[in-house]
Short mmCIF file of C-alpha atoms in Angstrom, two decimals:
data_model
loop_
_atom_site.label_atom_id
_atom_site.label_comp_id
_atom_site.label_asym_id
_atom_site.label_seq_id
_atom_site.Cartn_x
_atom_site.Cartn_y
_atom_site.Cartn_z
CA MET A 14 -28.87 -20.99 19.35
CA VAL A 15 -25.83 -19.04 19.67
CA LEU A 16 -25.96 -17.88 16.14
CA GLY A 17 -29.32 -16.06 16.94
CA LEU A 18 -27.25 -13.79 19.52
CA LEU A 19 -24.98 -12.76 16.63
CA CYS A 20 -25.86 -9.31 15.58
CA ASN A 21 -25.94 -8.41 11.82
CA ALA A 22 -25.25 -4.93 12.88
CA ALA A 23 -23.70 -4.32 16.20
CA MET A 24 -23.87 -0.55 17.11
CA ALA A 25 -23.05 1.72 19.93
CA SER A 26 -22.65 5.23 21.02
CA ALA A 27 -20.57 7.22 23.66
CA GLN A 28 -22.46 8.06 26.91
CA GLU A 29 -21.16 11.52 26.93
CA ALA A 30 -24.12 14.02 26.16
CA ASP A 31 -23.30 16.20 22.92
CA GLY A 32 -19.95 14.93 22.44
CA PRO A 33 -18.47 12.56 20.06
CA HIS A 34 -19.85 9.02 19.40
CA VAL A 35 -19.01 6.08 17.53
CA ARG A 36 -21.36 3.82 15.45
CA VAL A 37 -20.05 0.17 14.47
CA GLU A 38 -21.55 -2.62 12.42
CA ILE A 39 -20.41 -5.85 10.88
CA LYS A 40 -22.03 -7.64 7.65
CA PRO A 41 -22.86 -10.22 7.30
CA SER A 42 -21.93 -12.11 10.78
CA ARG A 43 -21.54 -15.38 9.31
CA VAL A 44 -19.13 -15.84 6.24
CA VAL A 45 -17.59 -18.73 4.39
CA VAL A 46 -13.81 -18.91 5.07
CA GLY A 47 -11.76 -16.64 2.88
CA GLN A 48 -14.60 -14.31 1.87
CA GLY A 49 -14.90 -10.69 3.01
CA VAL A 50 -17.32 -9.14 5.78
CA ILE A 51 -17.80 -5.36 5.64
CA LEU A 52 -16.82 -3.56 9.06
CA SER A 53 -18.30 0.10 8.97
CA LEU A 54 -17.17 2.38 11.43
CA GLU A 55 -18.67 6.04 11.88
CA VAL A 56 -17.08 8.47 13.96
CA LEU A 57 -18.86 11.74 14.94
CA ALA A 58 -18.17 14.66 16.94
CA PRO A 59 -19.69 18.22 17.34
CA ASN A 60 -18.42 21.12 15.31
CA TYR A 61 -15.35 19.85 13.35
CA MET A 62 -12.45 17.27 13.77
CA PRO A 63 -9.22 19.34 13.31
CA ALA A 64 -7.22 16.03 13.04
CA PRO A 65 -8.17 12.82 11.58
CA PRO A 66 -9.71 10.23 14.24
CA VAL A 67 -6.90 7.53 15.48
CA LEU A 68 -8.24 4.43 14.39
CA PRO A 69 -7.61 0.73 15.61
CA ASP A 70 -6.03 -1.93 13.05
CA PHE A 71 -8.55 -4.70 13.68
CA GLN A 72 -6.01 -7.22 13.73
CA VAL A 73 -7.01 -10.48 14.87
CA ARG A 74 -5.13 -13.97 14.62
CA SER A 75 -6.43 -15.87 11.73
CA LEU A 76 -8.36 -12.51 10.43
CA VAL A 77 -7.08 -10.34 7.22
CA THR A 78 -8.29 -6.94 7.53
CA ARG A 79 -7.76 -4.03 5.12
CA GLN A 80 -9.19 -0.64 5.10
CA THR A 81 -11.15 -0.05 1.73
CA SER A 82 -12.77 3.44 2.13
CA ALA A 83 -12.98 6.49 4.15
CA ARG A 84 -15.48 9.61 3.62
CA ASN A 85 -17.03 12.41 5.32
CA PHE A 86 -20.46 13.44 6.11
CA VAL A 87 -22.55 15.73 8.42
CA GLU A 88 -25.15 15.24 10.86
CA GLN A 89 -27.41 17.27 12.94
CA HIS A 90 -28.88 16.00 16.10
CA ASP A 91 -30.85 18.04 18.69
CA GLY A 92 -29.75 21.10 16.75
CA VAL A 93 -26.17 20.46 17.00
CA THR A 94 -24.11 19.88 13.81
CA TYR A 95 -21.80 16.76 13.92
CA ALA A 96 -18.78 16.08 11.69
CA GLY A 97 -18.32 12.64 10.60
CA VAL A 98 -16.01 10.25 9.13
CA ARG A 99 -17.37 6.62 7.75
CA TYR A 100 -14.33 3.99 7.69
CA GLU A 101 -15.01 0.53 5.70
CA PHE A 102 -12.82 -2.41 6.55
CA THR A 103 -12.90 -5.79 4.80
CA ILE A 104 -11.88 -8.80 6.85
CA SER A 105 -11.23 -12.12 5.73
CA PRO A 106 -11.01 -15.30 8.14
CA MET A 107 -8.31 -17.81 6.99
CA GLU A 108 -9.69 -20.76 9.17
CA ALA A 109 -13.07 -21.75 10.20
CA GLY A 110 -14.44 -20.80 13.59
CA THR A 111 -15.74 -18.09 15.80
CA PHE A 112 -13.79 -14.81 16.23
CA ALA A 113 -14.15 -11.99 18.66
CA ILE A 114 -13.08 -8.35 17.85
CA LEU A 115 -12.80 -6.83 21.09
CA GLY A 116 -10.71 -4.14 23.07
CA GLN A 117 -10.30 -1.84 20.48
CA SER A 118 -10.92 1.77 20.50
CA VAL A 119 -10.53 5.05 18.70
CA THR A 120 -9.44 8.52 19.60
CA VAL A 121 -11.09 11.64 18.49
CA THR A 122 -9.83 15.30 18.74
CA TYR A 123 -12.61 17.71 18.27
CA ALA A 124 -13.68 21.29 18.78
CA ALA A 125 -15.50 21.25 21.85
CA GLU A 126 -15.65 25.20 22.04
CA PRO A 127 -14.12 26.33 18.92
CA PRO A 128 -11.38 27.08 18.41
CA ALA A 129 -10.30 25.14 21.67
CA THR A 130 -10.31 21.27 21.15
CA ARG A 131 -10.49 18.30 23.16
CA THR A 132 -8.97 14.80 22.95
CA VAL A 133 -11.52 11.68 24.23
CA SER A 134 -10.75 7.67 23.60
CA MET A 135 -13.80 5.80 23.05
CA PRO A 136 -14.00 2.00 23.20
CA ILE A 137 -15.73 -0.04 20.66
CA PRO A 138 -18.04 -2.65 21.44
CA LYS A 139 -17.30 -6.23 20.90
CA LEU A 140 -17.80 -7.71 17.43
CA ASP A 141 -18.36 -11.30 16.62
CA LEU A 142 -17.88 -13.15 13.23
CA GLN A 143 -18.35 -16.84 12.25
CA ALA A 144 -16.55 -18.61 9.61
CA PHE A 145 -17.42 -21.71 8.24
CA ILE A 146 -16.62 -24.35 5.37
CA PRO A 147 -19.71 -25.71 3.50
CA PRO A 148 -19.93 -29.33 4.46
CA GLU A 149 -19.58 -30.46 0.42
CA ALA A 150 -16.06 -28.75 0.54
CA ARG A 151 -14.66 -29.89 3.80
CA ASP A 152 -12.28 -32.80 1.95
CA LEU A 153 -10.54 -29.74 -0.22
CA ASN A 154 -6.79 -29.27 0.92
CA PRO A 155 -6.33 -26.63 1.02
CA PHE A 156 -9.89 -25.13 1.26
CA VAL A 157 -10.00 -22.09 -1.37
CA SER A 158 -13.34 -19.98 -1.97
CA ALA A 159 -13.88 -17.40 -4.61
CA ASN A 160 -16.38 -16.05 -6.91
CA ASN A 161 -14.37 -17.08 -10.01
CA ILE A 162 -10.62 -18.33 -10.29
CA THR A 163 -8.65 -18.37 -13.45
CA VAL A 164 -4.91 -19.84 -13.82
CA GLU A 165 -2.77 -18.90 -16.67
CA GLN A 166 0.98 -19.72 -17.52
CA SER A 167 3.66 -18.44 -20.03
CA VAL A 168 6.75 -20.28 -20.75
CA ASP A 169 10.03 -18.39 -21.79
CA ARG A 170 12.75 -20.24 -23.48
CA SER A 171 16.67 -18.64 -23.13
CA SER A 172 16.86 -20.21 -26.91
CA GLN A 173 14.49 -21.73 -29.59
CA ASN A 174 16.50 -24.85 -29.67
CA LEU A 175 16.99 -25.93 -26.28
CA GLU A 176 20.47 -27.56 -25.36
CA VAL A 177 22.22 -28.72 -21.90
CA GLY A 178 23.02 -25.57 -20.06
CA ASP A 179 20.12 -23.50 -21.31
CA SER A 180 17.03 -22.31 -19.13
CA VAL A 181 13.28 -22.10 -19.10
CA THR A 182 11.40 -19.92 -16.85
CA ARG A 183 7.96 -20.63 -16.40
CA THR A 184 5.30 -17.84 -14.88
CA VAL A 185 2.15 -19.12 -13.36
CA THR A 186 -0.50 -16.42 -12.48
CA VAL A 187 -3.58 -17.27 -10.35
CA THR A 188 -6.51 -14.59 -10.27
CA ALA A 189 -9.18 -15.10 -7.97
CA ASN A 190 -12.43 -12.69 -7.92
CA GLY A 191 -13.47 -11.89 -4.07
CA LEU A 192 -10.50 -13.40 -2.30
CA PRO A 193 -7.07 -11.63 -0.80
CA ALA A 194 -4.04 -12.70 -2.68
CA MET A 195 -2.36 -13.67 0.54
CA LEU A 196 -5.16 -16.33 0.91
CA ILE A 197 -4.49 -17.77 -2.45
CA PRO A 198 -2.35 -21.08 -1.94
CA PRO A 199 1.14 -21.35 -3.00
CA ILE A 200 1.71 -23.10 -6.41
CA VAL A 201 3.24 -26.41 -6.27
CA PHE A 202 6.02 -27.05 -8.82
CA VAL A 203 6.76 -30.83 -8.92
CA PRO A 204 10.78 -31.41 -9.71
CA VAL A 205 11.39 -32.78 -12.89
CA ASP A 206 14.65 -35.40 -13.26
CA GLY A 207 17.33 -33.53 -15.25
CA PHE A 208 16.33 -30.25 -14.40
CA ALA A 209 17.74 -28.10 -11.63
CA ILE A 210 14.65 -26.02 -10.18
CA TYR A 211 15.13 -22.41 -8.89
CA PRO A 212 11.72 -20.67 -7.57
CA SER A 213 11.42 -17.18 -7.15
CA GLN A 214 9.56 -15.08 -4.31
CA PRO A 215 5.59 -14.74 -5.41
CA ASP A 216 4.06 -11.50 -6.45
CA LEU A 217 1.01 -10.70 -4.25
CA GLN A 218 -1.37 -7.88 -5.52
CA ASP A 219 -5.09 -6.77 -4.20
CA VAL A 220 -7.03 -5.02 -7.08
CA THR A 221 -10.21 -2.98 -6.78
CA ASP A 222 -12.14 -2.33 -9.75
CA GLY A 223 -12.92 1.55 -9.52
CA ARG A 224 -16.52 1.27 -10.94
CA SER A 225 -18.09 -1.64 -9.63
CA GLY A 226 -15.99 -2.02 -6.38
CA LEU A 227 -15.19 -5.76 -6.75
CA GLN A 228 -12.01 -6.92 -5.40
CA LYS A 229 -9.62 -9.74 -6.63
CA GLY A 230 -6.36 -11.10 -5.77
CA ILE A 231 -3.71 -12.20 -7.89
CA ARG A 232 -0.90 -14.40 -7.04
CA THR A 233 2.02 -14.77 -9.60
CA GLU A 234 4.97 -17.41 -9.22
CA GLN A 235 7.71 -18.16 -11.34
CA VAL A 236 10.35 -20.90 -11.53
CA VAL A 237 13.59 -21.22 -13.69
CA TYR A 238 14.57 -24.78 -14.78
CA LEU A 239 18.44 -25.10 -15.52
CA LEU A 240 18.49 -28.07 -18.08
CA GLN A 241 21.33 -30.47 -17.23
CA LYS A 242 20.53 -33.78 -19.34
CA THR A 243 19.52 -34.61 -22.86
CA GLY A 244 16.00 -35.79 -23.74
CA ASP A 245 12.30 -35.33 -23.87
CA TYR A 246 10.62 -33.89 -20.79
CA ASN A 247 7.41 -32.46 -19.46
CA LEU A 248 6.89 -29.87 -17.12
CA PRO A 249 4.01 -31.22 -15.04
CA PRO A 250 0.54 -29.77 -15.34
CA ILE A 251 -0.86 -27.70 -12.38
CA SER A 252 -4.47 -27.78 -10.95
CA LEU A 253 -6.37 -26.13 -8.24
CA SER A 254 -9.82 -27.55 -6.74
CA TRP A 255 -11.81 -24.48 -5.09
CA TRP A 256 -15.37 -23.65 -3.92
CA ASN A 257 -17.37 -21.59 -6.16
CA VAL A 258 -19.27 -19.18 -3.57
CA ARG A 259 -21.68 -18.16 -6.50
CA ASP A 260 -22.63 -21.07 -7.49
CA GLN A 261 -22.22 -23.10 -4.35
CA LYS A 262 -20.23 -26.25 -6.08
CA ILE A 263 -16.81 -27.35 -6.32
CA GLU A 264 -14.56 -26.29 -9.44
CA ARG A 265 -11.48 -27.36 -10.87
CA THR A 266 -9.20 -25.00 -12.88
CA HIS A 267 -6.40 -26.69 -14.75
CA ILE A 268 -3.35 -25.82 -17.04
CA ASP A 269 -1.68 -28.33 -19.38
CA GLU A 270 1.66 -29.96 -19.24
CA VAL A 271 4.74 -28.27 -21.41
CA GLY A 272 6.75 -30.24 -23.52
CA LEU A 273 10.10 -29.75 -23.97
CA HIS A 274 13.45 -31.33 -25.98
CA VAL A 275 16.62 -30.77 -24.79
CA ALA A 276 19.53 -31.53 -26.94
CA ASP A 277 23.38 -32.03 -26.46
CA ASN A 278 25.27 -29.13 -26.25
CA LEU A 279 28.59 -29.98 -28.02
CA ALA A 280 30.12 -26.56 -27.51
CA ALA A 281 30.00 -27.36 -23.71
CA ARG A 282 31.80 -30.43 -23.93
CA PRO A 283 35.72 -29.80 -22.65
CA SER A 284 38.03 -29.34 -25.29
CA ALA A 285 41.04 -31.76 -26.00
CA ASN A 286 43.33 -28.59 -26.31
CA TRP A 287 43.31 -27.69 -22.44
CA PRO A 288 46.81 -26.10 -21.46
CA ASP A 289 49.17 -28.14 -19.79
CA PRO A 290 48.90 -27.95 -15.84
CA TRP A 291 52.68 -27.20 -15.67
CA SER A 292 52.18 -23.77 -17.60
CA ILE A 293 50.18 -22.54 -14.58
CA SER A 294 53.38 -23.03 -12.47
CA ASP A 295 55.46 -21.50 -15.25
CA PHE A 296 53.40 -18.32 -15.25
CA LEU A 297 53.45 -18.04 -11.22
CA GLN A 298 57.19 -18.44 -11.35
CA ARG A 299 57.84 -15.54 -14.34
CA HIS A 300 55.02 -13.10 -12.87
CA TRP A 301 55.35 -13.81 -8.94
CA GLN A 302 56.59 -10.10 -8.36
CA ALA A 303 53.68 -8.46 -9.87
CA LEU A 304 51.43 -11.04 -8.35
CA SER A 305 52.91 -10.19 -4.95
CA ILE A 306 52.23 -6.48 -5.82
CA LEU A 307 48.75 -6.99 -6.45
CA LEU A 308 48.14 -8.79 -3.76
CA VAL A 309 49.58 -6.20 -1.25
CA GLY A 310 47.16 -3.64 -3.34
CA VAL A 311 44.29 -6.01 -2.22
CA VAL A 312 45.15 -6.14 1.29
CA VAL A 313 45.70 -2.44 1.54
CA LEU A 314 42.00 -1.93 -0.15
CA ILE A 315 40.31 -4.06 2.24
CA TRP A 316 41.94 -2.27 5.20
CA ARG A 317 40.82 1.00 3.73
CA LEU A 318 37.40 -0.09 2.51
CA PRO A 319 35.62 0.16 6.00
CA PRO A 320 36.33 3.93 6.74
CA LEU A 321 35.72 5.08 3.13
CA MET A 322 32.42 2.95 3.29
CA HIS A 323 31.22 4.93 6.48
CA ALA A 324 32.23 8.24 5.16
CA PHE A 325 30.12 7.33 2.01
CA THR A 326 27.16 6.24 4.22
CA ALA A 327 27.47 9.26 6.54
CA TRP A 328 27.31 11.62 3.13
CA ARG A 329 24.29 9.48 1.81
CA ASP A 330 22.53 9.97 4.98
CA ARG A 331 22.93 13.71 5.06
CA ARG A 332 21.93 14.26 1.40
CA GLN A 333 18.42 11.72 2.11
CA LYS A 334 17.76 13.89 5.08
CA ALA A 335 18.14 17.06 3.39
CA HIS A 336 15.93 15.90 0.28
CA ARG A 337 13.14 14.58 2.80
CA GLU A 338 13.03 18.04 4.62
CA SER A 339 13.17 19.96 1.27
CA GLU A 340 10.38 22.08 -0.08
CA ALA A 341 10.23 20.06 -3.56
CA CYS A 342 9.71 16.88 -1.54
CA TYR A 343 7.17 18.29 0.49
CA PHE A 344 5.30 19.54 -2.61
CA ALA A 345 5.52 16.00 -4.30
CA ILE A 346 3.76 14.79 -1.00
CA LEU A 347 1.36 17.56 -1.67
CA ARG A 348 0.44 16.69 -5.23
CA CYS A 349 0.24 13.06 -4.01
CA ALA A 350 -2.16 14.01 -1.46
CA VAL A 351 -4.33 15.80 -4.12
CA SER A 352 -4.35 12.87 -6.32
CA SER A 353 -5.55 10.72 -3.61
CA GLY A 354 -8.60 13.05 -3.30
CA ASP A 355 -8.54 13.05 0.14
CA ALA A 356 -9.52 16.71 1.22
CA ARG A 357 -8.32 16.50 4.91
CA LYS A 358 -4.88 15.07 3.76
CA THR A 359 -4.47 17.64 0.90
CA TYR A 360 -5.04 20.62 3.44
CA PHE A 361 -2.47 19.71 5.96
CA SER A 362 -0.07 18.82 3.53
CA LEU A 363 -0.60 22.35 2.08
CA LEU A 364 0.26 23.78 5.25
CA ASP A 365 3.32 21.41 5.62
CA TRP A 366 4.49 22.46 2.25
CA LEU A 367 3.82 26.23 3.07
CA GLU A 368 6.13 26.31 6.17
CA ARG A 369 9.07 25.04 3.87
CA PHE A 370 8.38 27.47 0.66
CA VAL A 371 11.09 30.28 0.76
CA PRO A 372 9.10 32.70 -1.67
CA LEU A 373 6.62 33.00 1.72
CA GLY A 374 9.54 33.55 4.15
CA ARG A 375 8.76 30.21 5.44
CA ILE A 376 5.29 30.81 7.04
CA GLY A 377 2.47 28.49 6.73
CA SER A 378 -0.41 30.62 5.86
CA THR A 379 -2.63 30.33 3.24
CA GLN A 380 -3.37 34.05 3.38
CA ILE A 381 -0.05 34.98 2.26
CA LEU A 382 -0.16 32.20 -0.47
CA LYS A 383 -3.35 33.88 -1.88
CA ARG A 384 -1.82 37.30 -1.34
CA LEU A 385 1.51 36.65 -3.31
CA ALA A 386 0.34 34.33 -6.21
CA ASN A 387 -2.56 36.83 -6.86
CA ASP A 388 -4.48 33.96 -8.49
CA PRO A 389 -8.64 34.25 -8.06
CA ALA A 390 -9.04 30.75 -9.35
CA LEU A 391 -6.42 29.58 -6.65
CA SER A 392 -7.79 31.42 -3.82
CA ALA A 393 -11.29 30.19 -4.44
CA ALA A 394 -9.92 26.68 -4.67
CA VAL A 395 -8.33 27.17 -1.21
CA ASP A 396 -11.31 28.72 0.28
CA ALA A 397 -13.52 25.87 -0.77
CA LEU A 398 -10.93 23.24 0.57
CA GLU A 399 -10.98 25.22 3.95
CA GLN A 400 -15.08 25.52 3.87
CA ASN A 401 -15.37 21.87 3.06
CA LEU A 402 -13.27 20.82 6.22
CA PHE A 403 -14.28 23.50 8.39
CA GLY A 404 -17.60 24.47 7.50
CA ASN A 405 -20.83 23.15 8.08
CA GLY A 406 -22.08 20.54 5.23
CA ALA A 407 -19.95 22.39 2.60
CA ALA A 408 -19.56 20.86 -1.01
CA GLU A 409 -16.82 18.67 -2.05
CA PRO A 410 -13.71 21.15 -3.27
CA ASP A 411 -12.35 20.63 -6.69
CA LEU A 412 -9.02 19.18 -5.89
CA GLN A 413 -8.20 18.87 -9.60
CA ALA A 414 -9.07 22.75 -10.14
CA PHE A 415 -6.58 23.68 -6.95
CA LYS A 416 -3.88 21.41 -8.52
CA SER A 417 -3.85 22.62 -11.99
CA ARG A 418 -3.58 26.50 -10.42
CA LEU A 419 -0.90 25.59 -7.55
CA SER A 420 1.95 24.17 -9.79
CA PRO A 421 1.89 27.47 -12.50
CA ALA A 422 1.44 29.67 -8.98
CA ARG A 423 4.51 27.92 -7.44
CA ARG A 424 6.84 28.31 -10.31
CA ARG A 425 6.14 31.94 -11.13
CA LEU A 426 6.76 32.61 -7.12
CA LEU A 427 10.14 30.92 -7.52
CA ARG A 428 11.03 32.73 -10.59
CA ARG A 429 10.08 36.23 -8.50
CA ARG A 430 12.53 34.89 -5.91
CA HIS A 431 15.48 34.83 -8.02
CA SER A 432 14.77 37.94 -9.80
CA THR A 433 13.96 40.40 -7.00
CA ARG A 434 14.46 40.36 -3.28
CA VAL A 435 11.22 38.75 -1.64
CA GLU A 436 9.63 40.97 1.34
CA HIS A 437 9.71 39.21 4.83
CA LEU A 438 5.75 39.21 5.63
CA LEU A 439 4.05 38.94 8.91
CA PRO A 440 1.45 36.24 8.97
CA VAL A 441 -1.68 37.57 8.35
CA ASP A 442 -3.53 35.68 11.36
CA ILE A 443 -0.85 37.42 13.88
CA ASN A 444 -3.99 38.99 15.52
CA PRO A 445 -7.13 37.01 16.83
CA MET A 446 -9.91 36.53 14.21
CA PRO A 447 -13.70 36.01 14.97
CA ILE A 448 -14.88 32.60 14.88
CA LYS A 449 -18.24 32.05 12.95
CA ASP A 450 -19.69 28.57 12.89
CA GLY A 451 -16.42 27.25 13.58
CA ILE A 452 -14.54 28.82 10.97
CA PRO A 453 -12.02 31.84 11.37
CA THR A 454 -13.35 34.81 9.41
CA ALA A 455 -11.08 37.86 8.33
#
């Protein structure tokens, strides 16, 4: 049978001996439409990788692909130390059928003979995935699968006692465990006679629980009803039928209708004291000179507006470009990298910031930072970060300790810059340094 040929773990390695290689697997290879499978991709290279691998996006028609995690590891093979990165992607099929993920490759830059580097591109073996709809649920239209689905609504009135001309805002939120938000079907708001309806764009969110790792999609839709007629009305109920993957059965989620009473708005009726139409003509005759001057001013403003807008746009672009290249902007990027917990991203963001940090003479060197900061804790944190990235199986660095010591050091150096003349230092690594285990040593 064809299904017997679908491997639960499709794995391959590169042909080059003692070179980088890739391992890939997909589990499971058969899944219900809408549910996710895990694609694991491991990239390994001898010594270390000075830059992250360039990954494919694994985008295939009718498949929703999201990267969910990435972590470093180290392996030993025949006495050779390999630095590795394991990536995980969640792939959710949008329709039934058989899908082939092929023609993908990963590019790796690694220290072939440290510090010399080499860049290679490795193909990823073909991966097969089959999506199906259970026979019991083939009449569902649209077909929706999840471990659990809840539907909630809120109704906001523009006034407590509704009258013609008021508005009512209805917000409906659908939460599906184990289903991406973009696969939750749109909510159908049935028109109500006597109301004008104004729907807004849906809000889609994918949330992952930090402890359990469970994923859920949240779709929020909002519609505004403008009340145009008096009477008693009901906003129609909303229901959703879906396939419970955990219990293997069809379930129906429902929210009740909303009753509204709309009264007449006496204040909105035309007044019997409207001004005589001739009064407008009299006003124009009496004030035509002032109106003519006003009209000329509007024409001049329209004529002058494009050059002014062009000058303003150019000034704004210059300000934005200067901000993007500023030291403060790159320091904010560094703080975000630290908060993400990614050691490699943190280290290269640190180097980018150091190149723009004036107190260090605009030299991207961690050695100068440690010398001028004169903070043993900061120096130890930087050393631990470098050892983790370029050492052999070093422990995870304490990025929070690094973050807590870096900000005070930056403030001290900035104050010192304003109070004294900062000496221009040469980089400490201007001369070649010996290499041990792939790590530059002083």
